[in-house]
Amino acid sequence: MANSYLLLISIVLMGSLVAVLAAGNFNDLTEITWGDGRGKILDGGKGLSLSLDKLSGSGFQSKNEYLYGRFDMQIKFVPRNSAGTVTTFFLSSQGEGHDEIDFEFLGNVTGEPYTVHTNVYSQGKGNKEQQFHLWFDPTAAFHTYTIVWNANRIVFLVDEIPIRVYNNHESIGIAYPKNQPMKIYCSLWNADEWATQGGRVKTDWTQAPFTASYKNINIDGCVVTSGASSCASRSTDSANNAKPWETHELDAKGRNRIRWVQSKHMVYNYCADSKRFPQGYSQECKRSRF
């Protein structure tokens, strides 16, 4: 009995150690790229804050580019009246025909829920928006937001709960992000012309500066340097060689969770907007969602 107890304690401690080691350092992984001092790396690289005032917002990006991976970020959003503000965590390549995988978090007036705005661009074309209201207060504590991107699908998760799956439908002529390496980008900026209640509610600058906080960045992906992927020398043909994110798909529990999120908390779906797309929905809308 004592040995079993000690084994359990060892497993717990090892799991805690793995969790700590998995959290990357913002000094090593990222660089603040704009904001004139409004972005700050904190606590030796364990955290990062972005602020927004009437003159400017701020932002940072990863130092490396990635072609597939799992990307986790813990974020605590602007509290109280955050109307007009947009906090972001997304992947993007550059150029006119860029690829992009978006998490955007749209602020609201005090007491009203944040809106999670998701979108996928491939070869410069987006219009794949789905939006959700969070089922908790994202300003009271840090929560984990995750993008899993592999050759078959993109999965958006909140606290390990899947909220959206975007599948690779190249077989029916729908472009999919697979060739352009992307960097991580995060920012806090003002978009009160559209962000809150369709732009009807504007930013209250008497509440500025607004601040969003980031910590526990975790990246497990294929780094691309001078056109070469760090995963190129590793065979992923066998499930034994593949990392979990490379074969990530929803199990029965995940499918039940995403059904709950989409039935209770989805507030916009491009696949159901007949006014916007009177000519008919995109072909992937007719396929399985999960």
PDB file of C-alpha atoms in Angstrom:
ATOM      1  CA  MET A   1       0.000   0.000   0.000  1.00  0.00           C
ATOM      2  CA  ALA A   2       2.810   2.383   0.959  1.00  0.00           C
ATOM      3  CA  ASN A   3       4.661   1.595  -2.258  1.00  0.00           C
ATOM      4  CA  SER A   4       1.531   2.257  -4.301  1.00  0.00           C
ATOM      5  CA  TYR A   5       1.060   5.578  -2.524  1.00  0.00           C
ATOM      6  CA  LEU A   6       4.666   6.572  -3.183  1.00  0.00           C
ATOM      7  CA  LEU A   7       4.279   5.609  -6.832  1.00  0.00           C
ATOM      8  CA  LEU A   8       1.166   7.767  -7.114  1.00  0.00           C
ATOM      9  CA  ILE A   9       2.971  10.714  -5.543  1.00  0.00           C
ATOM     10  CA  SER A  10       5.892  10.235  -7.939  1.00  0.00           C
ATOM     11  CA  ILE A  11       3.561  10.214 -10.936  1.00  0.00           C
ATOM     12  CA  VAL A  12       1.848  13.393  -9.744  1.00  0.00           C
ATOM     13  CA  LEU A  13       5.171  15.117  -9.176  1.00  0.00           C
ATOM     14  CA  MET A  14       6.475  14.019 -12.571  1.00  0.00           C
ATOM     15  CA  GLY A  15       3.305  15.307 -14.208  1.00  0.00           C
ATOM     16  CA  SER A  16       3.727  18.631 -12.435  1.00  0.00           C
ATOM     17  CA  LEU A  17       7.333  18.821 -13.590  1.00  0.00           C
ATOM     18  CA  VAL A  18       6.321  18.129 -17.190  1.00  0.00           C
ATOM     19  CA  ALA A  19       3.668  20.831 -16.970  1.00  0.00           C
ATOM     20  CA  VAL A  20       6.215  23.336 -15.692  1.00  0.00           C
ATOM     21  CA  LEU A  21       8.801  22.416 -18.302  1.00  0.00           C
ATOM     22  CA  ALA A  22       6.223  22.644 -21.065  1.00  0.00           C
ATOM     23  CA  ALA A  23       5.632  26.328 -20.367  1.00  0.00           C
ATOM     24  CA  GLY A  24       7.974  28.280 -22.648  1.00  0.00           C
ATOM     25  CA  ASN A  25       9.769  31.531 -21.952  1.00  0.00           C
ATOM     26  CA  PHE A  26       8.542  34.633 -23.751  1.00  0.00           C
ATOM     27  CA  ASN A  27      12.122  35.967 -23.958  1.00  0.00           C
ATOM     28  CA  ASP A  28      13.196  32.843 -25.851  1.00  0.00           C
ATOM     29  CA  LEU A  29      10.148  32.302 -28.042  1.00  0.00           C
ATOM     30  CA  THR A  30       8.773  35.764 -28.826  1.00  0.00           C
ATOM     31  CA  GLU A  31       9.579  39.384 -29.492  1.00  0.00           C
ATOM     32  CA  ILE A  32       7.477  42.499 -28.946  1.00  0.00           C
ATOM     33  CA  THR A  33       7.075  44.098 -32.354  1.00  0.00           C
ATOM     34  CA  TRP A  34       4.931  47.180 -31.860  1.00  0.00           C
ATOM     35  CA  GLY A  35       3.361  49.423 -29.250  1.00  0.00           C
ATOM     36  CA  ASP A  36       6.192  51.756 -28.239  1.00  0.00           C
ATOM     37  CA  GLY A  37       6.665  50.250 -24.795  1.00  0.00           C
ATOM     38  CA  ARG A  38       3.058  49.185 -24.250  1.00  0.00           C
ATOM     39  CA  GLY A  39       4.047  45.532 -24.458  1.00  0.00           C
ATOM     40  CA  LYS A  40       6.153  44.206 -21.569  1.00  0.00           C
ATOM     41  CA  ILE A  41       7.777  40.836 -20.891  1.00  0.00           C
ATOM     42  CA  LEU A  42       7.434  40.111 -17.182  1.00  0.00           C
ATOM     43  CA  ASP A  43       8.947  37.930 -14.459  1.00  0.00           C
ATOM     44  CA  GLY A  44      11.989  36.872 -16.422  1.00  0.00           C
ATOM     45  CA  GLY A  45       9.932  35.757 -19.413  1.00  0.00           C
ATOM     46  CA  LYS A  46       7.197  33.846 -17.577  1.00  0.00           C
ATOM     47  CA  GLY A  47       4.537  36.382 -18.528  1.00  0.00           C
ATOM     48  CA  LEU A  48       3.770  39.186 -20.942  1.00  0.00           C
ATOM     49  CA  SER A  49       1.328  42.100 -20.846  1.00  0.00           C
ATOM     50  CA  LEU A  50      -0.112  44.160 -23.677  1.00  0.00           C
ATOM     51  CA  SER A  51      -1.783  47.517 -23.191  1.00  0.00           C
ATOM     52  CA  LEU A  52      -3.968  49.792 -25.285  1.00  0.00           C
ATOM     53  CA  ASP A  53      -4.636  53.506 -24.988  1.00  0.00           C
ATOM     54  CA  LYS A  54      -6.053  56.070 -27.360  1.00  0.00           C
ATOM     55  CA  LEU A  55      -2.719  56.475 -29.141  1.00  0.00           C
ATOM     56  CA  SER A  56      -1.826  52.850 -29.782  1.00  0.00           C
ATOM     57  CA  GLY A  57      -2.243  49.198 -28.964  1.00  0.00           C
ATOM     58  CA  SER A  58       0.603  46.677 -28.822  1.00  0.00           C
ATOM     59  CA  GLY A  59       1.621  43.244 -30.016  1.00  0.00           C
ATOM     60  CA  PHE A  60       4.201  40.487 -30.164  1.00  0.00           C
ATOM     61  CA  GLN A  61       5.068  37.567 -32.431  1.00  0.00           C
ATOM     62  CA  SER A  62       7.012  34.329 -32.300  1.00  0.00           C
ATOM     63  CA  LYS A  63      10.621  34.326 -33.390  1.00  0.00           C
ATOM     64  CA  ASN A  64      10.157  31.113 -35.375  1.00  0.00           C
ATOM     65  CA  GLU A  65       7.820  30.055 -38.162  1.00  0.00           C
ATOM     66  CA  TYR A  66       5.933  26.765 -37.957  1.00  0.00           C
ATOM     67  CA  LEU A  67       4.295  24.390 -40.401  1.00  0.00           C
ATOM     68  CA  TYR A  68       1.872  22.401 -38.225  1.00  0.00           C
ATOM     69  CA  GLY A  69       1.882  22.005 -34.477  1.00  0.00           C
ATOM     70  CA  ARG A  70       0.068  22.560 -31.211  1.00  0.00           C
ATOM     71  CA  PHE A  71       0.062  26.094 -29.820  1.00  0.00           C
ATOM     72  CA  ASP A  72      -1.167  26.885 -26.292  1.00  0.00           C
ATOM     73  CA  MET A  73      -1.505  30.265 -24.631  1.00  0.00           C
ATOM     74  CA  GLN A  74      -2.978  31.263 -21.305  1.00  0.00           C
ATOM     75  CA  ILE A  75      -4.666  34.667 -21.469  1.00  0.00           C
ATOM     76  CA  LYS A  76      -6.539  36.929 -19.060  1.00  0.00           C
ATOM     77  CA  PHE A  77      -8.560  39.540 -20.926  1.00  0.00           C
ATOM     78  CA  VAL A  78      -9.293  43.222 -20.393  1.00  0.00           C
ATOM     79  CA  PRO A  79     -11.635  43.504 -17.372  1.00  0.00           C
ATOM     80  CA  ARG A  80     -14.812  45.540 -16.816  1.00  0.00           C
ATOM     81  CA  ASN A  81     -15.899  47.693 -19.769  1.00  0.00           C
ATOM     82  CA  SER A  82     -13.768  46.271 -22.605  1.00  0.00           C
ATOM     83  CA  ALA A  83     -16.094  47.352 -25.420  1.00  0.00           C
ATOM     84  CA  GLY A  84     -14.259  48.084 -28.657  1.00  0.00           C
ATOM     85  CA  THR A  85     -11.106  46.191 -27.715  1.00  0.00           C
ATOM     86  CA  VAL A  86      -9.826  43.096 -29.493  1.00  0.00           C
ATOM     87  CA  THR A  87      -7.348  40.691 -27.891  1.00  0.00           C
ATOM     88  CA  THR A  88      -5.799  38.223 -30.332  1.00  0.00           C
ATOM     89  CA  PHE A  89      -3.887  34.949 -30.548  1.00  0.00           C
ATOM     90  CA  PHE A  90      -3.441  33.666 -34.103  1.00  0.00           C
ATOM     91  CA  LEU A  91      -1.142  32.094 -36.649  1.00  0.00           C
ATOM     92  CA  SER A  92      -0.383  33.787 -39.938  1.00  0.00           C
ATOM     93  CA  SER A  93       1.945  33.764 -42.902  1.00  0.00           C
ATOM     94  CA  GLN A  94       2.663  36.930 -44.866  1.00  0.00           C
ATOM     95  CA  GLY A  95       1.764  38.249 -48.293  1.00  0.00           C
ATOM     96  CA  GLU A  96      -1.331  38.710 -50.417  1.00  0.00           C
ATOM     97  CA  GLY A  97      -2.180  35.005 -50.570  1.00  0.00           C
ATOM     98  CA  HIS A  98      -1.474  34.380 -46.908  1.00  0.00           C
ATOM     99  CA  ASP A  99      -2.784  31.619 -44.642  1.00  0.00           C
ATOM    100  CA  GLU A 100      -4.170  32.417 -41.195  1.00  0.00           C
ATOM    101  CA  ILE A 101      -5.792  30.662 -38.231  1.00  0.00           C
ATOM    102  CA  ASP A 102      -7.549  33.110 -35.897  1.00  0.00           C
ATOM    103  CA  PHE A 103      -8.559  33.409 -32.313  1.00  0.00           C
ATOM    104  CA  GLU A 104      -9.882  36.948 -31.726  1.00  0.00           C
ATOM    105  CA  PHE A 105     -11.572  37.921 -28.469  1.00  0.00           C
ATOM    106  CA  LEU A 106     -14.027  40.790 -28.766  1.00  0.00           C
ATOM    107  CA  GLY A 107     -14.599  42.900 -25.668  1.00  0.00           C
ATOM    108  CA  ASN A 108     -17.971  44.006 -24.385  1.00  0.00           C
ATOM    109  CA  VAL A 109     -19.635  46.331 -21.910  1.00  0.00           C
ATOM    110  CA  THR A 110     -19.463  45.398 -18.240  1.00  0.00           C
ATOM    111  CA  GLY A 111     -21.546  42.333 -17.471  1.00  0.00           C
ATOM    112  CA  GLU A 112     -21.878  41.177 -21.079  1.00  0.00           C
ATOM    113  CA  PRO A 113     -19.915  38.173 -22.399  1.00  0.00           C
ATOM    114  CA  TYR A 114     -16.785  38.252 -24.487  1.00  0.00           C
ATOM    115  CA  THR A 115     -17.187  36.934 -28.035  1.00  0.00           C
ATOM    116  CA  VAL A 116     -14.653  34.405 -29.324  1.00  0.00           C
ATOM    117  CA  HIS A 117     -14.223  35.021 -33.050  1.00  0.00           C
ATOM    118  CA  THR A 118     -12.582  32.210 -35.066  1.00  0.00           C
ATOM    119  CA  ASN A 119     -11.643  32.195 -38.730  1.00  0.00           C
ATOM    120  CA  VAL A 120      -9.465  30.286 -41.187  1.00  0.00           C
ATOM    121  CA  TYR A 121      -7.775  31.802 -44.234  1.00  0.00           C
ATOM    122  CA  SER A 122      -6.157  29.833 -47.008  1.00  0.00           C
ATOM    123  CA  GLN A 123      -4.374  31.451 -49.941  1.00  0.00           C
ATOM    124  CA  GLY A 124      -5.756  34.827 -48.877  1.00  0.00           C
ATOM    125  CA  LYS A 125      -9.399  33.741 -48.674  1.00  0.00           C
ATOM    126  CA  GLY A 126     -11.279  33.680 -45.389  1.00  0.00           C
ATOM    127  CA  ASN A 127     -15.023  34.086 -44.778  1.00  0.00           C
ATOM    128  CA  LYS A 128     -15.038  30.999 -42.519  1.00  0.00           C
ATOM    129  CA  GLU A 129     -16.127  32.732 -39.316  1.00  0.00           C
ATOM    130  CA  GLN A 130     -17.657  31.066 -36.298  1.00  0.00           C
ATOM    131  CA  GLN A 131     -18.287  32.961 -33.062  1.00  0.00           C
ATOM    132  CA  PHE A 132     -18.996  31.845 -29.511  1.00  0.00           C
ATOM    133  CA  HIS A 133     -19.790  33.359 -26.128  1.00  0.00           C
ATOM    134  CA  LEU A 134     -17.550  32.086 -23.360  1.00  0.00           C
ATOM    135  CA  TRP A 135     -19.272  30.232 -20.519  1.00  0.00           C
ATOM    136  CA  PHE A 136     -17.045  31.818 -17.860  1.00  0.00           C
ATOM    137  CA  ASP A 137     -15.576  35.214 -16.994  1.00  0.00           C
ATOM    138  CA  PRO A 138     -12.284  35.332 -18.970  1.00  0.00           C
ATOM    139  CA  THR A 139     -11.149  38.441 -17.099  1.00  0.00           C
ATOM    140  CA  ALA A 140     -11.161  36.905 -13.605  1.00  0.00           C
ATOM    141  CA  ALA A 141      -8.413  34.343 -14.194  1.00  0.00           C
ATOM    142  CA  PHE A 142      -6.167  32.893 -16.872  1.00  0.00           C
ATOM    143  CA  HIS A 143      -7.653  30.315 -19.244  1.00  0.00           C
ATOM    144  CA  THR A 144      -5.925  28.209 -21.890  1.00  0.00           C
ATOM    145  CA  TYR A 145      -6.595  28.757 -25.601  1.00  0.00           C
ATOM    146  CA  THR A 146      -5.213  26.198 -28.035  1.00  0.00           C
ATOM    147  CA  ILE A 147      -4.794  25.810 -31.784  1.00  0.00           C
ATOM    148  CA  VAL A 148      -3.994  22.309 -33.065  1.00  0.00           C
ATOM    149  CA  TRP A 149      -3.005  22.366 -36.737  1.00  0.00           C
ATOM    150  CA  ASN A 150      -2.096  19.278 -38.696  1.00  0.00           C
ATOM    151  CA  ALA A 151      -2.442  18.026 -42.259  1.00  0.00           C
ATOM    152  CA  ASN A 152      -6.001  16.809 -41.719  1.00  0.00           C
ATOM    153  CA  ARG A 153      -7.688  19.373 -39.498  1.00  0.00           C
ATOM    154  CA  ILE A 154      -7.507  22.490 -37.364  1.00  0.00           C
ATOM    155  CA  VAL A 155      -8.986  22.290 -33.872  1.00  0.00           C
ATOM    156  CA  PHE A 156      -9.738  25.292 -31.650  1.00  0.00           C
ATOM    157  CA  LEU A 157      -9.902  24.504 -27.915  1.00  0.00           C
ATOM    158  CA  VAL A 158     -10.689  26.463 -24.758  1.00  0.00           C
ATOM    159  CA  ASP A 159      -9.444  24.854 -21.549  1.00  0.00           C
ATOM    160  CA  GLU A 160      -9.073  21.588 -23.505  1.00  0.00           C
ATOM    161  CA  ILE A 161     -12.727  21.775 -24.622  1.00  0.00           C
ATOM    162  CA  PRO A 162     -12.993  21.756 -28.438  1.00  0.00           C
ATOM    163  CA  ILE A 163     -15.175  24.544 -29.771  1.00  0.00           C
ATOM    164  CA  ARG A 164     -14.489  24.195 -33.494  1.00  0.00           C
ATOM    165  CA  VAL A 165     -12.992  21.771 -36.001  1.00  0.00           C
ATOM    166  CA  TYR A 166     -12.037  22.879 -39.510  1.00  0.00           C
ATOM    167  CA  ASN A 167     -11.282  19.842 -41.678  1.00  0.00           C
ATOM    168  CA  ASN A 168      -9.097  19.552 -44.744  1.00  0.00           C
ATOM    169  CA  HIS A 169     -11.519  19.388 -47.689  1.00  0.00           C
ATOM    170  CA  GLU A 170      -9.059  19.706 -50.540  1.00  0.00           C
ATOM    171  CA  SER A 171     -10.718  16.654 -52.073  1.00  0.00           C
ATOM    172  CA  ILE A 172     -13.736  18.808 -52.942  1.00  0.00           C
ATOM    173  CA  GLY A 173     -11.724  21.840 -54.051  1.00  0.00           C
ATOM    174  CA  ILE A 174     -11.535  23.785 -50.764  1.00  0.00           C
ATOM    175  CA  ALA A 175      -8.085  25.238 -50.104  1.00  0.00           C
ATOM    176  CA  TYR A 176      -6.415  24.279 -46.825  1.00  0.00           C
ATOM    177  CA  PRO A 177      -3.441  25.876 -45.019  1.00  0.00           C
ATOM    178  CA  LYS A 178      -0.618  23.407 -45.594  1.00  0.00           C
ATOM    179  CA  ASN A 179       2.254  24.983 -47.511  1.00  0.00           C
ATOM    180  CA  GLN A 180       2.971  28.334 -45.861  1.00  0.00           C
ATOM    181  CA  PRO A 181       4.847  28.448 -42.553  1.00  0.00           C
ATOM    182  CA  MET A 182       3.206  30.724 -40.014  1.00  0.00           C
ATOM    183  CA  LYS A 183       4.268  32.710 -36.982  1.00  0.00           C
ATOM    184  CA  ILE A 184       2.264  33.214 -33.798  1.00  0.00           C
ATOM    185  CA  TYR A 185       0.898  36.715 -33.382  1.00  0.00           C
ATOM    186  CA  CYS A 186      -0.798  38.277 -30.358  1.00  0.00           C
ATOM    187  CA  SER A 187      -2.075  41.804 -29.993  1.00  0.00           C
ATOM    188  CA  LEU A 188      -4.414  44.177 -28.186  1.00  0.00           C
ATOM    189  CA  TRP A 189      -5.968  46.867 -30.355  1.00  0.00           C
ATOM    190  CA  ASN A 190      -9.009  49.059 -30.849  1.00  0.00           C
ATOM    191  CA  ALA A 191     -11.668  48.003 -33.361  1.00  0.00           C
ATOM    192  CA  ASP A 192     -14.748  49.779 -32.083  1.00  0.00           C
ATOM    193  CA  GLU A 193     -16.018  50.304 -35.618  1.00  0.00           C
ATOM    194  CA  TRP A 194     -17.076  46.630 -35.650  1.00  0.00           C
ATOM    195  CA  ALA A 195     -15.936  44.640 -32.614  1.00  0.00           C
ATOM    196  CA  THR A 196     -18.685  45.169 -30.044  1.00  0.00           C
ATOM    197  CA  GLN A 197     -22.314  44.621 -30.973  1.00  0.00           C
ATOM    198  CA  GLY A 198     -21.578  45.337 -34.619  1.00  0.00           C
ATOM    199  CA  GLY A 199     -19.871  48.644 -33.816  1.00  0.00           C
ATOM    200  CA  ARG A 200     -22.854  50.105 -31.984  1.00  0.00           C
ATOM    201  CA  VAL A 201     -20.872  50.335 -28.736  1.00  0.00           C
ATOM    202  CA  LYS A 202     -17.691  52.390 -28.839  1.00  0.00           C
ATOM    203  CA  THR A 203     -14.553  52.283 -26.727  1.00  0.00           C
ATOM    204  CA  ASP A 204     -14.759  54.219 -23.461  1.00  0.00           C
ATOM    205  CA  TRP A 205     -11.325  55.800 -23.368  1.00  0.00           C
ATOM    206  CA  THR A 206     -11.848  57.001 -19.790  1.00  0.00           C
ATOM    207  CA  GLN A 207     -11.189  53.329 -18.863  1.00  0.00           C
ATOM    208  CA  ALA A 208      -7.788  53.309 -20.583  1.00  0.00           C
ATOM    209  CA  PRO A 209      -5.164  51.988 -20.458  1.00  0.00           C
ATOM    210  CA  PHE A 210      -6.651  48.568 -21.162  1.00  0.00           C
ATOM    211  CA  THR A 211      -4.458  45.554 -20.362  1.00  0.00           C
ATOM    212  CA  ALA A 212      -4.456  41.907 -21.418  1.00  0.00           C
ATOM    213  CA  SER A 213      -2.087  39.395 -19.833  1.00  0.00           C
ATOM    214  CA  TYR A 214      -0.418  36.306 -21.320  1.00  0.00           C
ATOM    215  CA  LYS A 215       1.490  33.443 -19.689  1.00  0.00           C
ATOM    216  CA  ASN A 216       2.454  29.776 -20.126  1.00  0.00           C
ATOM    217  CA  ILE A 217       3.093  29.884 -23.846  1.00  0.00           C
ATOM    218  CA  ASN A 218       3.659  26.356 -25.107  1.00  0.00           C
ATOM    219  CA  ILE A 219       4.681  25.463 -28.669  1.00  0.00           C
ATOM    220  CA  ASP A 220       5.087  21.922 -29.940  1.00  0.00           C
ATOM    221  CA  GLY A 221       5.463  22.195 -33.684  1.00  0.00           C
ATOM    222  CA  CYS A 222       7.617  21.890 -36.763  1.00  0.00           C
ATOM    223  CA  VAL A 223       9.984  24.853 -36.986  1.00  0.00           C
ATOM    224  CA  VAL A 224      10.735  26.004 -40.530  1.00  0.00           C
ATOM    225  CA  THR A 225      14.138  27.570 -41.156  1.00  0.00           C
ATOM    226  CA  SER A 226      15.288  28.573 -44.648  1.00  0.00           C
ATOM    227  CA  GLY A 227      12.534  26.414 -46.125  1.00  0.00           C
ATOM    228  CA  ALA A 228      13.471  23.277 -44.149  1.00  0.00           C
ATOM    229  CA  SER A 229      11.185  21.788 -41.504  1.00  0.00           C
ATOM    230  CA  SER A 230      12.535  20.460 -38.215  1.00  0.00           C
ATOM    231  CA  CYS A 231      10.139  17.524 -38.675  1.00  0.00           C
ATOM    232  CA  ALA A 232      11.430  16.557 -42.120  1.00  0.00           C
ATOM    233  CA  SER A 233      13.925  14.032 -40.790  1.00  0.00           C
ATOM    234  CA  ARG A 234      11.386  12.310 -38.570  1.00  0.00           C
ATOM    235  CA  SER A 235       9.080   9.696 -40.053  1.00  0.00           C
ATOM    236  CA  THR A 236       5.447  10.180 -39.084  1.00  0.00           C
ATOM    237  CA  ASP A 237       4.143   7.205 -41.041  1.00  0.00           C
ATOM    238  CA  SER A 238       3.771   5.179 -37.880  1.00  0.00           C
ATOM    239  CA  ALA A 239       1.418   6.197 -35.105  1.00  0.00           C
ATOM    240  CA  ASN A 240       4.247   5.320 -32.730  1.00  0.00           C
ATOM    241  CA  ASN A 241       6.433   8.043 -34.235  1.00  0.00           C
ATOM    242  CA  ALA A 242       3.752  10.719 -34.517  1.00  0.00           C
ATOM    243  CA  LYS A 243       3.242  13.342 -31.839  1.00  0.00           C
ATOM    244  CA  PRO A 244      -0.309  13.565 -30.447  1.00  0.00           C
ATOM    245  CA  TRP A 245      -1.104  16.764 -32.334  1.00  0.00           C
ATOM    246  CA  GLU A 246      -0.170  15.193 -35.681  1.00  0.00           C
ATOM    247  CA  THR A 247      -3.011  12.689 -35.444  1.00  0.00           C
ATOM    248  CA  HIS A 248      -5.322  14.762 -33.257  1.00  0.00           C
ATOM    249  CA  GLU A 249      -9.010  14.122 -33.800  1.00  0.00           C
ATOM    250  CA  LEU A 250     -12.037  14.192 -31.540  1.00  0.00           C
ATOM    251  CA  ASP A 251     -12.934  11.106 -29.570  1.00  0.00           C
ATOM    252  CA  ALA A 252     -16.480  10.444 -28.298  1.00  0.00           C
ATOM    253  CA  LYS A 253     -15.957  12.720 -25.283  1.00  0.00           C
ATOM    254  CA  GLY A 254     -14.618  15.489 -27.508  1.00  0.00           C
ATOM    255  CA  ARG A 255     -17.554  15.187 -29.912  1.00  0.00           C
ATOM    256  CA  ASN A 256     -20.003  15.444 -27.012  1.00  0.00           C
ATOM    257  CA  ARG A 257     -18.208  18.514 -25.696  1.00  0.00           C
ATOM    258  CA  ILE A 258     -18.154  20.311 -29.030  1.00  0.00           C
ATOM    259  CA  ARG A 259     -21.859  19.577 -29.549  1.00  0.00           C
ATOM    260  CA  TRP A 260     -22.543  21.160 -26.157  1.00  0.00           C
ATOM    261  CA  VAL A 261     -20.477  24.254 -26.997  1.00  0.00           C
ATOM    262  CA  GLN A 262     -22.004  24.707 -30.430  1.00  0.00           C
ATOM    263  CA  SER A 263     -25.581  24.167 -29.243  1.00  0.00           C
ATOM    264  CA  LYS A 264     -25.331  26.386 -26.156  1.00  0.00           C
ATOM    265  CA  HIS A 265     -22.676  28.987 -26.908  1.00  0.00           C
ATOM    266  CA  MET A 266     -22.309  29.477 -30.684  1.00  0.00           C
ATOM    267  CA  VAL A 267     -23.631  32.896 -31.746  1.00  0.00           C
ATOM    268  CA  TYR A 268     -22.568  32.978 -35.399  1.00  0.00           C
ATOM    269  CA  ASN A 269     -21.848  30.348 -38.061  1.00  0.00           C
ATOM    270  CA  TYR A 270     -20.950  31.227 -41.639  1.00  0.00           C
ATOM    271  CA  CYS A 271     -22.506  27.928 -42.671  1.00  0.00           C
ATOM    272  CA  ALA A 272     -25.923  29.202 -41.562  1.00  0.00           C
ATOM    273  CA  ASP A 273     -25.849  32.814 -42.804  1.00  0.00           C
ATOM    274  CA  SER A 274     -28.133  32.777 -45.843  1.00  0.00           C
ATOM    275  CA  LYS A 275     -28.307  36.583 -45.991  1.00  0.00           C
ATOM    276  CA  ARG A 276     -24.554  36.853 -46.359  1.00  0.00           C
ATOM    277  CA  PHE A 277     -24.282  33.918 -48.757  1.00  0.00           C
ATOM    278  CA  PRO A 278     -27.529  33.958 -50.797  1.00  0.00           C
ATOM    279  CA  GLN A 279     -25.784  32.045 -53.590  1.00  0.00           C
ATOM    280  CA  GLY A 280     -25.349  29.089 -51.262  1.00  0.00           C
ATOM    281  CA  TYR A 281     -22.987  27.907 -48.557  1.00  0.00           C
ATOM    282  CA  SER A 282     -19.426  26.785 -49.113  1.00  0.00           C
ATOM    283  CA  GLN A 283     -19.103  23.103 -49.983  1.00  0.00           C
ATOM    284  CA  GLU A 284     -17.435  22.125 -46.693  1.00  0.00           C
ATOM    285  CA  CYS A 285     -20.591  23.202 -44.835  1.00  0.00           C
ATOM    286  CA  LYS A 286     -22.320  20.106 -46.178  1.00  0.00           C
ATOM    287  CA  ARG A 287     -19.679  17.777 -44.749  1.00  0.00           C
ATOM    288  CA  SER A 288     -19.222  16.436 -41.232  1.00  0.00           C
ATOM    289  CA  ARG A 289     -18.368  19.188 -38.766  1.00  0.00           C
ATOM    290  CA  PHE A 290     -16.211  17.077 -36.465  1.00  0.00           C
TER     291      PHE A 290
END
